[in-house]
């Protein structure tokens, strides 16, 4: 896999080229795409890419997109997943034209199977799974015909109906297409169309105990809906000839399949099976753990739909496997939040007390500060200033180098939005740890005084009399290895879990933070972006760190 960085150039991607050609040639009047999730887990960032692509193309060319649940395996599927998938797509800001379920086509698919049997194009095979596998041969050697391959259509039809009526246990028989056991494409060596599964389906209940396979379902479902461009990930390219074969054999609407590269991200696993395992083993707090690459996880973390769209746009559509730098995703969310998020001052855990010695005891002065510095005349918040403040320990240094422009003994600093303060005295505890700084402010440096005096450093602060304590959940990568798709064979992806992916700490916030109702992540000035967690209560506010303020990442 190659490391890929986004490019800025905006030429048509290969799918746009195909669509523009098809429209120009009058092949279709309008395009119809579909997003076909299997409801066996929550959507992840890879799905977000597929969603942005399918819905985005339809929007661009005035077409539409269907949502189709690919629900042909009753054992793994559930309505919980159906609901979450719909919620996630809507959160991303997309509306589907029609909502369908592959299971809605079970009757039609069954009818077509009988038709194929009658035409001698399908047969019931009694071989075991293992016998079928061996009979398929290998890429180098042709397969061998099943001893059941030459059953008459009448016999096949009778047994297939018995399968449908529940006469046989799971695995006893399958229905196979009768194509060619020596075909160079292994997919054509009599692919299985139906298997017996005695399990309740989340929609059809116990109506069926035979279920169609992916290859016998997907193309026909596309065709039933008149999907013009059926877009899927690269690993399905080997299925395409079979997709076309069923459509041609049944002589139905000619949907076409096109493949693009899956999204892979550094430090991330994206398969639903693995994500489910993390949830089931309690290695994360749930599908929406903010460390998860699921849409609900990153939503809880504070990512925005806009950030994801910027991201999908930047990574583009490729035909080769790509590994995208996780930092690009972070860059995108920063890009969005930097423009839109409200600012507040929050001091980290283990702060230093700053006492203003020339401040009238008990006095509060309220300052107005912009919610967003990009809009100095926009909405404001009110920030209380008193004689007792908290500042970040990192903003003070006793033996500071010359280039240190924050607070130092005898030095001056602007307390953001307010006065310039001078450090007059450093108080330490018995262990020599700095616990308090006695400062004076220069009243003439009030921002409204009209005479601006500048100092090199500005630091954030919070009034100790008004500070609100916060629980802060600070996240790091869930895995320690950049190429999680490339780990040694004798290792398990869980061996690479980062033990420091979650650190819980505290913060002290200016009071206006708790009245923020912007609905998106906020910026803790000079610190990073944070988003209220649903665990928050008025007495115990909890914030998730979305991302740091900046990074060295450039592209
Ligand atoms: P997983 O392997 O994670 O379970 P899946 O492909 O089985 O994913 P589906 O629910 O079948 O998941 O996928 C729905 C759609 O999303 C498919 O069209 C699939 O190609 C696409 N998709 C899934 N994963 C990615 C990915 N990493 N990048 C881009 N598209 C993806
Ligand atoms: Mg799948």
Coordinates of C-alpha atoms and ligand atoms in Angstrom, one line a residue:
X1 CA 0.0 0.0 0.0
X2 CA 1.2 3.5 -0.7
X3 CA 1.1 6.4 1.6
X4 CA -1.2 8.9 0.1
X5 CA -1.5 12.6 0.8
X6 CA -4.3 14.6 -0.6
X7 CA -3.8 16.6 -3.7
X8 CA -5.5 20.0 -4.3
X9 CA -6.1 19.6 -8.0
X10 CA -9.7 19.2 -8.9
X11 CA -10.1 17.1 -12.1
X12 CA -12.9 14.7 -12.6
X13 CA -12.5 11.4 -10.8
X14 CA -13.0 8.3 -12.8
X15 CA -16.5 7.8 -11.7
X16 CA -17.5 11.3 -12.7
X17 CA -15.9 10.7 -16.1
X18 CA -18.0 7.5 -16.5
X19 CA -21.2 9.2 -15.5
X20 CA -20.6 12.3 -17.7
X21 CA -20.0 9.9 -20.6
X22 CA -23.1 7.9 -19.9
X23 CA -25.2 11.0 -19.7
X24 CA -23.7 12.5 -22.8
X25 CA -24.4 9.3 -24.7
X26 CA -27.9 9.3 -23.5
X27 CA -27.5 5.9 -21.9
X28 CA -29.5 7.2 -18.9
X29 CA -31.7 10.2 -18.5
X30 CA -30.7 10.5 -14.9
X31 CA -28.5 8.6 -12.5
X32 CA -29.5 6.5 -9.5
X33 CA -26.9 5.2 -7.0
X34 CA -27.4 3.3 -3.8
X35 CA -25.7 2.8 -0.5
X36 CA -26.0 -0.9 0.5
X37 CA -24.9 -1.5 4.1
X38 CA -25.4 -4.9 5.7
X39 CA -27.1 -4.1 9.0
X40 CA -24.6 -6.1 11.0
X41 CA -22.8 -3.3 12.8
X42 CA -22.5 0.4 13.1
X43 CA -21.2 2.5 10.2
X44 CA -17.5 3.6 10.2
X45 CA -15.4 6.1 8.4
X46 CA -15.0 3.8 5.4
X47 CA -18.8 3.8 5.0
X48 CA -18.8 7.6 5.3
X49 CA -16.6 7.7 2.3
X50 CA -18.9 5.4 0.4
X51 CA -21.9 7.5 1.5
X52 CA -20.3 10.8 0.5
X53 CA -19.4 9.2 -2.8
X54 CA -22.8 7.7 -3.7
X55 CA -24.9 10.6 -2.5
X56 CA -22.3 13.2 -3.7
X57 CA -22.3 11.9 -7.2
X58 CA -26.1 11.8 -7.4
X59 CA -26.3 15.3 -6.1
X60 CA -23.7 16.6 -8.5
X61 CA -25.5 15.1 -11.5
X62 CA -29.1 15.7 -10.4
X63 CA -29.8 12.1 -9.7
X64 CA -30.8 10.3 -6.5
X65 CA -29.6 7.7 -4.1
X66 CA -31.4 4.8 -2.5
X67 CA -30.6 3.3 0.8
X68 CA -30.7 -0.5 0.6
X69 CA -30.1 -2.8 3.5
X70 CA -28.3 -5.8 2.3
X71 CA -29.9 -8.1 4.8
X72 CA -29.5 -11.6 3.5
X73 CA -27.8 -13.1 6.5
X74 CA -30.4 -13.4 9.4
X75 CA -27.8 -14.6 11.9
X76 CA -25.8 -11.4 12.1
X77 CA -28.4 -8.7 11.3
X78 CA -30.5 -6.6 13.6
X79 CA -32.9 -3.7 13.6
X80 CA -30.7 -1.9 16.1
X81 CA -28.1 -1.6 13.3
X82 CA -30.8 -0.5 10.8
X83 CA -31.8 2.4 13.1
X84 CA -28.2 3.5 13.8
X85 CA -27.3 3.4 10.1
X86 CA -30.2 5.6 9.1
X87 CA -29.4 8.0 11.9
X88 CA -25.7 8.2 10.8
X89 CA -26.6 8.9 7.2
X90 CA -29.0 11.6 8.2
X91 CA -26.4 13.1 10.5
X92 CA -24.0 13.3 7.6
X93 CA -26.7 15.4 5.9
X94 CA -27.9 13.1 3.2
X95 CA -31.4 12.1 2.3
X96 CA -32.1 8.9 0.4
X97 CA -34.8 8.7 -2.2
X98 CA -36.1 5.3 -1.3
X99 CA -35.5 2.9 1.5
X100 CA -35.2 -0.7 0.5
X101 CA -34.3 -4.1 1.9
X102 CA -32.8 -6.9 0.0
X103 CA -35.2 -9.0 2.0
X104 CA -38.1 -7.2 0.2
X105 CA -36.9 -9.0 -2.9
X106 CA -36.9 -12.5 -1.5
X107 CA -40.1 -13.4 -3.3
X108 CA -38.8 -12.1 -6.6
X109 CA -35.4 -13.7 -6.2
X110 CA -37.1 -17.0 -5.3
X111 CA -39.3 -16.8 -8.4
X112 CA -36.2 -16.2 -10.6
X113 CA -34.5 -19.2 -9.0
X114 CA -37.4 -21.4 -10.0
X115 CA -37.2 -20.0 -13.5
X116 CA -33.5 -20.8 -13.7
X117 CA -34.1 -24.3 -12.4
X118 CA -36.8 -24.8 -15.1
X119 CA -34.4 -23.6 -17.7
X120 CA -31.7 -26.0 -16.6
X121 CA -29.6 -23.2 -15.2
X122 CA -29.6 -24.2 -11.5
X123 CA -29.5 -27.4 -9.5
X124 CA -29.7 -28.6 -6.0
X125 CA -26.5 -29.9 -4.6
X126 CA -26.4 -32.3 -1.7
X127 CA -22.6 -32.2 -1.2
X128 CA -21.1 -31.0 2.0
X129 CA -19.5 -27.6 2.2
X130 CA -16.1 -29.3 2.2
X131 CA -16.9 -31.4 -0.9
X132 CA -18.1 -28.4 -2.7
X133 CA -15.0 -26.5 -1.8
X134 CA -12.7 -29.3 -3.1
X135 CA -14.9 -29.8 -6.2
X136 CA -14.3 -26.2 -7.2
X137 CA -10.7 -27.0 -8.0
X138 CA -8.0 -24.3 -7.8
X139 CA -6.9 -21.4 -10.0
X140 CA -4.5 -23.8 -11.7
X141 CA -6.8 -26.8 -12.0
X142 CA -10.4 -27.1 -13.2
X143 CA -13.1 -28.2 -10.8
X144 CA -15.1 -31.4 -11.1
X145 CA -18.8 -31.7 -11.6
X146 CA -21.0 -32.5 -8.6
X147 CA -22.6 -35.9 -8.7
X148 CA -25.9 -34.1 -8.3
X149 CA -25.3 -31.7 -11.2
X150 CA -27.4 -33.6 -13.7
X151 CA -30.7 -33.8 -11.8
X152 CA -33.7 -33.0 -14.0
X153 CA -35.4 -29.6 -13.6
X154 CA -38.4 -31.5 -12.2
X155 CA -36.4 -33.1 -9.5
X156 CA -34.5 -29.9 -8.7
X157 CA -37.7 -27.9 -8.5
X158 CA -39.3 -30.5 -6.1
X159 CA -36.2 -30.5 -3.8
X160 CA -35.8 -26.7 -3.9
X161 CA -39.4 -26.3 -2.8
X162 CA -38.8 -28.8 0.0
X163 CA -35.8 -26.8 1.0
X164 CA -38.0 -23.7 1.1
X165 CA -40.6 -25.6 3.1
X166 CA -38.2 -26.5 5.8
X167 CA -37.7 -30.2 5.1
X168 CA -33.9 -30.1 5.5
X169 CA -31.6 -29.0 8.2
X170 CA -29.0 -26.2 7.8
X171 CA -26.2 -27.1 5.4
X172 CA -28.0 -30.2 4.0
X173 CA -28.4 -28.8 0.5
X174 CA -27.7 -25.7 -1.5
X175 CA -28.9 -24.3 -4.8
X176 CA -26.2 -23.7 -7.3
X177 CA -26.1 -22.0 -10.7
X178 CA -25.1 -24.4 -13.4
X179 CA -22.4 -22.6 -15.3
X180 CA -19.0 -24.2 -15.8
X181 CA -16.9 -26.1 -13.4
X182 CA -13.8 -25.5 -15.5
X183 CA -14.3 -21.8 -15.9
X184 CA -11.1 -19.8 -15.6
X185 CA -12.9 -17.4 -13.2
X186 CA -13.5 -19.4 -10.1
X187 CA -16.6 -17.3 -9.4
X188 CA -18.3 -19.1 -12.3
X189 CA -17.7 -22.6 -11.1
X190 CA -21.3 -23.2 -10.2
X191 CA -21.7 -20.4 -7.6
X192 CA -24.1 -21.1 -4.7
X193 CA -27.4 -19.2 -5.0
X194 CA -29.2 -20.3 -1.8
X195 CA -28.3 -21.9 1.5
X196 CA -30.5 -23.3 4.3
X197 CA -30.5 -21.2 7.5
X198 CA -33.1 -21.9 10.1
X199 CA -33.0 -18.5 11.8
X200 CA -35.4 -15.7 12.3
X201 CA -34.9 -12.7 10.1
X202 CA -35.1 -9.2 11.5
X203 CA -37.8 -8.4 8.9
X204 CA -39.2 -11.5 7.3
X205 CA -39.3 -13.4 10.7
X206 CA -39.7 -17.2 10.1
X207 CA -41.1 -16.9 6.6
X208 CA -37.9 -18.2 5.0
X209 CA -35.4 -20.9 5.9
X210 CA -33.5 -20.5 2.7
X211 CA -31.5 -17.3 2.1
X212 CA -30.0 -16.0 -1.1
X213 CA -26.2 -15.4 -1.4
X214 CA -24.6 -12.0 -2.0
X215 CA -23.8 -12.7 -5.6
X216 CA -27.4 -13.9 -6.3
X217 CA -28.9 -10.9 -4.6
X218 CA -26.9 -7.8 -5.1
X219 CA -27.0 -7.3 -8.9
X220 CA -30.7 -8.3 -9.1
X221 CA -31.5 -5.9 -6.2
X222 CA -29.7 -3.1 -8.1
X223 CA -31.6 -4.1 -11.2
X224 CA -35.0 -4.1 -9.6
X225 CA -34.4 -0.6 -8.4
X226 CA -33.0 0.5 -11.8
X227 CA -29.7 1.5 -10.2
X228 CA -27.6 3.0 -13.0
X229 CA -24.2 3.1 -11.2
X230 CA -23.6 0.5 -8.5
X231 CA -20.5 1.6 -6.7
X232 CA -18.6 -0.7 -4.4
X233 CA -15.1 -1.4 -3.1
X234 CA -12.3 -3.0 -5.1
X235 CA -12.5 -6.4 -3.6
X236 CA -15.7 -6.9 -5.5
X237 CA -14.2 -6.6 -8.9
X238 CA -13.9 -10.4 -9.1
X239 CA -17.6 -10.6 -8.5
X240 CA -18.5 -8.2 -11.4
X241 CA -18.6 -10.8 -14.2
X242 CA -21.1 -12.9 -12.1
X243 CA -23.1 -9.8 -11.3
X244 CA -23.4 -9.2 -15.1
X245 CA -24.1 -12.9 -15.7
X246 CA -27.2 -13.0 -13.5
X247 CA -28.5 -9.8 -14.9
X248 CA -28.0 -11.0 -18.5
X249 CA -29.4 -14.5 -17.8
X250 CA -32.5 -13.1 -16.2
X251 CA -32.7 -10.4 -18.9
X252 CA -33.4 -7.6 -16.4
X253 CA -32.4 -3.9 -16.2
X254 CA -28.7 -3.6 -16.9
X255 CA -27.3 -2.1 -13.7
X256 CA -23.5 -1.8 -13.8
X257 CA -20.9 -2.2 -11.0
X258 CA -17.9 0.1 -10.6
X259 CA -15.2 -0.4 -8.0
X260 CA -13.1 2.1 -6.0
X261 CA -10.5 1.7 -3.3
X262 CA -11.5 1.2 0.3
X263 CA -10.5 3.8 2.8
X264 CA -7.8 2.7 5.1
X265 CA -6.5 5.0 7.8
X266 CA -3.3 4.8 9.8
X267 CA -3.6 3.6 13.4
X268 CA -7.1 2.4 12.7
X269 CA -9.0 -0.9 12.1
X270 CA -12.2 -0.5 10.1
X271 CA -13.8 -3.9 9.7
X272 CA -17.1 -4.2 11.5
X273 CA -16.1 -7.7 12.7
X274 CA -13.1 -6.2 14.6
X275 CA -15.0 -3.2 15.8
X276 CA -17.8 -5.5 17.1
X277 CA -15.1 -7.6 18.9
X278 CA -13.7 -4.5 20.6
X279 CA -17.2 -3.7 21.8
X280 CA -18.1 -7.2 22.9
X281 CA -14.8 -7.7 24.8
X282 CA -15.2 -4.4 26.6
X283 CA -12.0 -3.0 25.2
X284 CA -13.9 0.2 24.3
X285 CA -17.0 1.6 26.1
X286 CA -19.3 0.9 23.1
X287 CA -19.8 1.5 19.4
X288 CA -19.9 5.2 20.2
X289 CA -16.7 5.3 22.2
X290 CA -15.0 8.5 21.0
X291 CA -11.9 6.5 20.1
X292 CA -13.8 4.3 17.7
X293 CA -13.6 5.1 13.9
X294 CA -17.4 4.6 13.8
X295 CA -19.5 7.5 12.7
X296 CA -21.3 7.6 16.1
X297 CA -17.9 7.4 17.9
X298 CA -16.4 10.4 16.1
X299 CA -19.6 12.3 16.4
X300 CA -19.4 11.8 20.1
X301 CA -15.8 12.9 19.9
X302 CA -16.9 16.2 18.3
X303 CA -16.3 15.6 14.7
X304 CA -18.7 17.4 12.4
X305 CA -20.4 16.2 9.2
X306 CA -18.7 19.1 7.4
X307 CA -15.3 17.9 8.6
X308 CA -16.0 14.5 7.2
X309 CA -17.2 15.9 3.9
X310 CA -14.0 18.0 3.6
X311 CA -12.1 14.8 4.4
X312 CA -13.8 12.7 1.7
X313 CA -13.3 15.4 -0.8
X314 CA -9.6 15.7 0.0
X315 CA -8.9 12.0 -0.2
X316 CA -10.8 11.7 -3.5
X317 CA -11.6 8.5 -5.3
X318 CA -8.9 6.1 -6.2
X319 CA -8.6 2.8 -8.0
X320 CA -5.7 1.6 -5.9
X321 CA -5.5 0.7 -2.3
X322 CA -4.6 3.7 -0.2
X323 CA -3.6 4.3 3.4
X324 CA -4.6 7.8 4.5
X325 CA -2.8 9.6 7.3
X326 CA -5.0 9.9 10.3
X327 CA -3.6 13.4 10.7
X328 CA -5.4 14.4 7.5
X329 CA -8.7 13.6 9.2
X330 CA -7.7 15.7 12.2
X331 CA -6.6 18.6 9.9
X332 CA -10.1 18.5 8.4
X333 CA -12.0 18.8 11.7
X334 CA -9.7 21.6 12.8
X335 CA -10.3 23.3 9.5
X336 CA -14.0 23.3 10.2
X337 CA -14.0 24.0 13.9
X338 CA -11.5 26.8 13.6
X339 CA -14.0 28.7 11.5
X340 CA -17.1 28.0 13.5
X341 CA -16.5 27.0 17.0
X342 CA -17.0 29.2 20.1
X343 CA -14.1 30.0 22.3
X344 CA -13.8 29.7 26.0
X345 CA -11.0 29.7 28.5
X346 CA -10.3 26.6 30.4
X347 CA -7.3 26.0 32.7
X348 CA -5.8 22.4 32.9
X349 CA -5.5 20.2 35.9
X350 CA -2.8 21.2 38.4
X351 CA -3.1 25.0 37.9
X352 CA -1.3 27.8 39.7
X353 CA -3.3 30.3 41.8
X354 CA -2.7 33.9 40.7
X355 CA -3.6 36.5 43.3
X356 CA -4.0 40.1 42.3
X357 CA -2.7 42.1 45.2
X358 CA -4.0 45.5 44.0
X359 CA -7.6 44.3 43.4
X360 CA -10.4 45.4 45.7
X361 CA -11.5 42.4 47.8
X362 CA -14.8 40.8 46.6
X363 CA -15.0 42.8 43.4
X364 CA -16.0 41.2 40.1
X365 CA -15.5 42.9 36.8
X366 CA -17.2 41.5 33.8
X367 CA -15.4 41.6 30.4
X368 CA -16.9 40.9 27.1
X369 CA -15.1 38.6 24.8
X370 CA -16.0 37.5 21.3
X371 CA -17.3 33.9 21.0
X372 CA -15.3 33.7 17.8
X373 CA -12.3 36.0 17.1
X374 CA -12.9 35.7 13.4
X375 CA -16.1 37.7 14.1
X376 CA -15.0 40.5 16.5
X377 CA -18.4 42.2 16.2
X378 CA -20.3 38.9 16.5
X379 CA -21.8 37.3 19.6
X380 CA -20.0 37.8 22.9
X381 CA -19.7 36.0 26.1
X382 CA -19.2 37.5 29.5
X383 CA -16.1 36.7 31.4
X384 CA -15.8 37.5 35.2
X385 CA -12.4 38.8 36.5
X386 CA -11.7 38.8 40.2
X387 CA -8.7 39.1 42.5
X388 CA -8.1 35.3 42.5
X389 CA -7.5 33.5 39.3
X390 CA -6.2 30.2 38.0
X391 CA -3.6 29.9 35.3
X392 CA -2.0 26.9 33.5
X393 CA 1.1 25.7 35.3
X394 CA 2.8 25.6 31.8
X395 CA 2.3 29.4 31.5
X396 CA 4.7 30.1 34.4
X397 CA 8.5 29.5 34.6
X398 CA 10.7 30.4 37.4
X399 CA 14.0 30.3 35.6
X400 CA 12.7 31.2 32.2
X401 CA 14.9 31.4 29.1
X402 CA 14.9 34.8 27.4
X403 CA 12.5 33.6 24.7
X404 CA 9.9 32.6 27.3
X405 CA 7.2 35.3 26.9
X406 CA 4.6 33.9 29.4
X407 CA 4.8 34.6 33.1
X408 CA 8.1 34.7 35.0
X409 CA 9.2 36.4 38.2
X410 CA 9.2 40.2 37.7
X411 CA 7.8 39.7 34.2
X412 CA 4.6 40.9 32.6
X413 CA 1.9 39.2 30.6
X414 CA -1.5 40.1 29.3
X415 CA -4.3 38.1 31.0
X416 CA -6.4 37.5 27.9
X417 CA -9.2 40.1 27.2
X418 CA -8.2 42.0 30.4
X419 CA -5.2 43.7 32.0
X420 CA -1.5 43.3 32.0
X421 CA -0.3 41.6 35.1
X422 CA 3.1 41.6 36.7
X423 CA 4.5 38.8 38.8
X424 CA 5.7 40.2 42.0
X425 CA 6.2 37.2 44.2
X426 CA 6.3 33.4 43.9
X427 CA 4.9 31.3 46.8
X428 CA 5.9 27.7 47.2
X429 CA 4.8 24.8 49.4
X430 CA 7.1 22.8 51.6
X431 CA 8.2 20.7 48.7
X432 CA 9.3 23.7 46.7
X433 CA 6.3 23.4 44.3
X434 CA 5.0 26.8 43.1
X435 CA 1.4 27.2 44.5
X436 CA 0.7 30.9 44.1
X437 CA 1.9 33.9 42.3
X438 CA 1.3 37.3 43.8
X439 CA 0.7 39.8 41.0
X440 CA -0.3 43.4 40.4
X441 CA -2.3 44.6 37.4
X442 CA -1.8 47.8 35.6
X443 CA -5.2 49.4 35.6
X444 CA -4.3 51.7 32.7
X445 CA -4.0 48.6 30.4
X446 CA -7.8 47.9 30.5
X447 CA -8.7 47.1 26.9
X448 CA -11.2 49.9 26.8
X449 CA -8.7 52.4 28.1
X450 CA -8.0 53.6 24.6
X451 CA -4.2 53.4 25.2
X452 CA -3.0 50.0 24.1
X453 CA 0.3 48.9 25.7
X454 CA 1.6 45.6 24.4
X455 CA 3.5 42.8 26.0
X456 CA 4.9 39.8 24.3
X457 CA 2.8 37.2 26.0
X458 CA -0.9 36.6 26.5
X459 CA -2.2 33.8 28.6
X460 CA -5.6 32.4 29.4
X461 CA -7.0 32.3 32.9
X462 CA -10.1 31.6 34.9
X463 CA -11.5 33.4 37.9
X464 CA -11.2 31.0 40.9
X465 CA -14.5 32.5 42.3
X466 CA -16.5 31.5 39.2
X467 CA -14.6 28.5 37.8
X468 CA -16.5 25.4 36.9
X469 CA -14.9 22.1 37.3
X470 CA -14.9 19.8 34.3
X471 CA -14.1 16.2 33.7
X472 CA -11.9 16.1 30.6
X473 CA -11.5 12.9 28.5
X474 CA -8.4 13.2 26.5
X475 CA -7.9 10.7 23.7
X476 CA -5.1 9.4 21.7
X477 CA -4.9 6.9 18.9
X478 CA -6.6 3.6 19.7
X479 CA -3.7 1.6 18.2
X480 CA 0.0 2.1 18.3
X481 CA 0.8 0.8 14.9
X482 CA 0.3 3.0 11.8
X483 CA -0.3 0.1 9.4
X484 CA -2.9 -2.0 11.1
X485 CA -3.6 -3.8 7.9
X486 CA -0.1 -5.0 7.7
X487 CA 0.7 -6.6 11.1
X488 CA 2.8 -9.8 11.3
X489 CA 0.8 -13.0 10.9
X490 CA 1.5 -14.2 14.5
X491 CA 0.1 -11.1 15.9
X492 CA -3.4 -10.0 16.7
X493 CA -4.7 -6.5 16.1
X494 CA -5.6 -6.3 19.7
X495 CA -1.9 -6.6 20.6
X496 CA -1.5 -3.1 19.4
X497 CA -4.1 -1.4 21.6
X498 CA -2.7 1.8 23.0
X499 CA -2.9 1.7 26.8
X500 CA -2.9 5.5 26.9
X501 CA -5.7 6.1 24.4
X502 CA -7.8 7.6 27.1
X503 CA -6.6 9.8 29.9
X504 CA -9.2 11.3 32.2
X505 CA -8.2 14.7 33.8
X506 CA -9.8 17.8 35.1
X507 CA -10.2 21.4 33.9
X508 CA -11.5 24.7 35.3
X509 CA -13.7 26.6 33.0
X510 CA -15.1 30.1 32.7
X511 CA -18.8 29.9 33.5
X512 CA -20.1 30.8 30.0
X513 CA -18.8 27.5 28.7
X514 CA -21.6 25.7 30.4
X515 CA -24.2 27.9 28.7
X516 CA -22.9 27.2 25.2
X517 CA -25.6 26.0 23.0
X518 CA -23.8 26.0 19.6
X519 CA -24.3 22.2 19.3
X520 CA -20.7 21.7 18.0
X521 CA -17.4 21.3 19.6
X522 CA -15.9 24.4 21.3
X523 CA -12.3 25.7 21.4
X524 CA -10.6 25.8 24.8
X525 CA -8.4 28.8 23.9
X526 CA -4.7 27.8 23.4
X527 CA -5.5 24.2 24.3
X528 CA -7.7 22.4 21.8
X529 CA -11.2 21.5 20.7
X530 CA -13.6 19.8 23.1
X531 CA -17.2 18.6 22.8
X532 CA -19.7 17.9 25.6
X533 CA -20.2 14.3 26.2
X534 CA -23.7 12.8 26.8
X535 CA -22.5 11.6 30.2
X536 CA -22.5 15.3 31.2
X537 CA -24.8 16.5 33.9
X538 CA -25.2 20.1 35.2
X539 CA -23.2 19.1 38.3
X540 CA -20.6 17.1 36.5
X541 CA -19.8 18.5 33.0
X542 CA -17.8 16.1 30.9
X543 CA -16.0 17.1 27.8
X544 CA -14.2 15.0 25.1
X545 CA -11.1 16.3 23.5
X546 CA -11.9 16.3 19.8
X547 CA -8.4 17.3 18.7
X548 CA -5.5 19.5 19.5
X549 CA -5.3 23.1 18.2
X550 CA -2.6 22.4 15.7
X551 CA -0.2 19.8 14.5
X552 CA 2.9 19.7 12.4
X553 CA 0.9 18.1 9.6
X554 CA 1.2 20.0 6.4
X555 CA 0.0 19.1 2.9
Ligands
LIG1 P1 -16.7 -4.2 6.8 O1 -15.7 -5.0 6.1 O2 -16.2 -3.1 7.6 O3 -17.7 -5.0 7.5 P2 -18.5 -4.1 4.6 O4 -18.0 -3.8 3.3 O5 -18.8 -5.5 4.9 O6 -17.5 -3.5 5.6 P3 -21.1 -3.2 4.2 O7 -22.1 -2.8 5.1 O8 -21.3 -4.4 3.3 O9 -19.7 -3.3 4.9 O10 -20.7 -1.9 3.2 C1 -21.6 -1.0 2.7 C2 -20.9 -0.2 1.7 O11 -19.8 0.5 2.3 C3 -20.4 -1.1 0.6 O12 -20.6 -0.5 -0.6 C4 -18.9 -1.1 0.9 O13 -18.2 -1.3 -0.3 C5 -18.7 0.3 1.5 N1 -17.5 0.3 2.4 C6 -17.3 -0.5 3.5 N2 -16.1 -0.3 4.0 C7 -15.5 0.7 3.3 C8 -14.2 1.3 3.3 N3 -13.3 1.1 4.2 N4 -14.0 2.3 2.4 C9 -14.9 2.6 1.5 N5 -16.1 2.0 1.4 C10 -16.4 1.1 2.2
LIG2 MG1 -20.2 -6.7 3.8

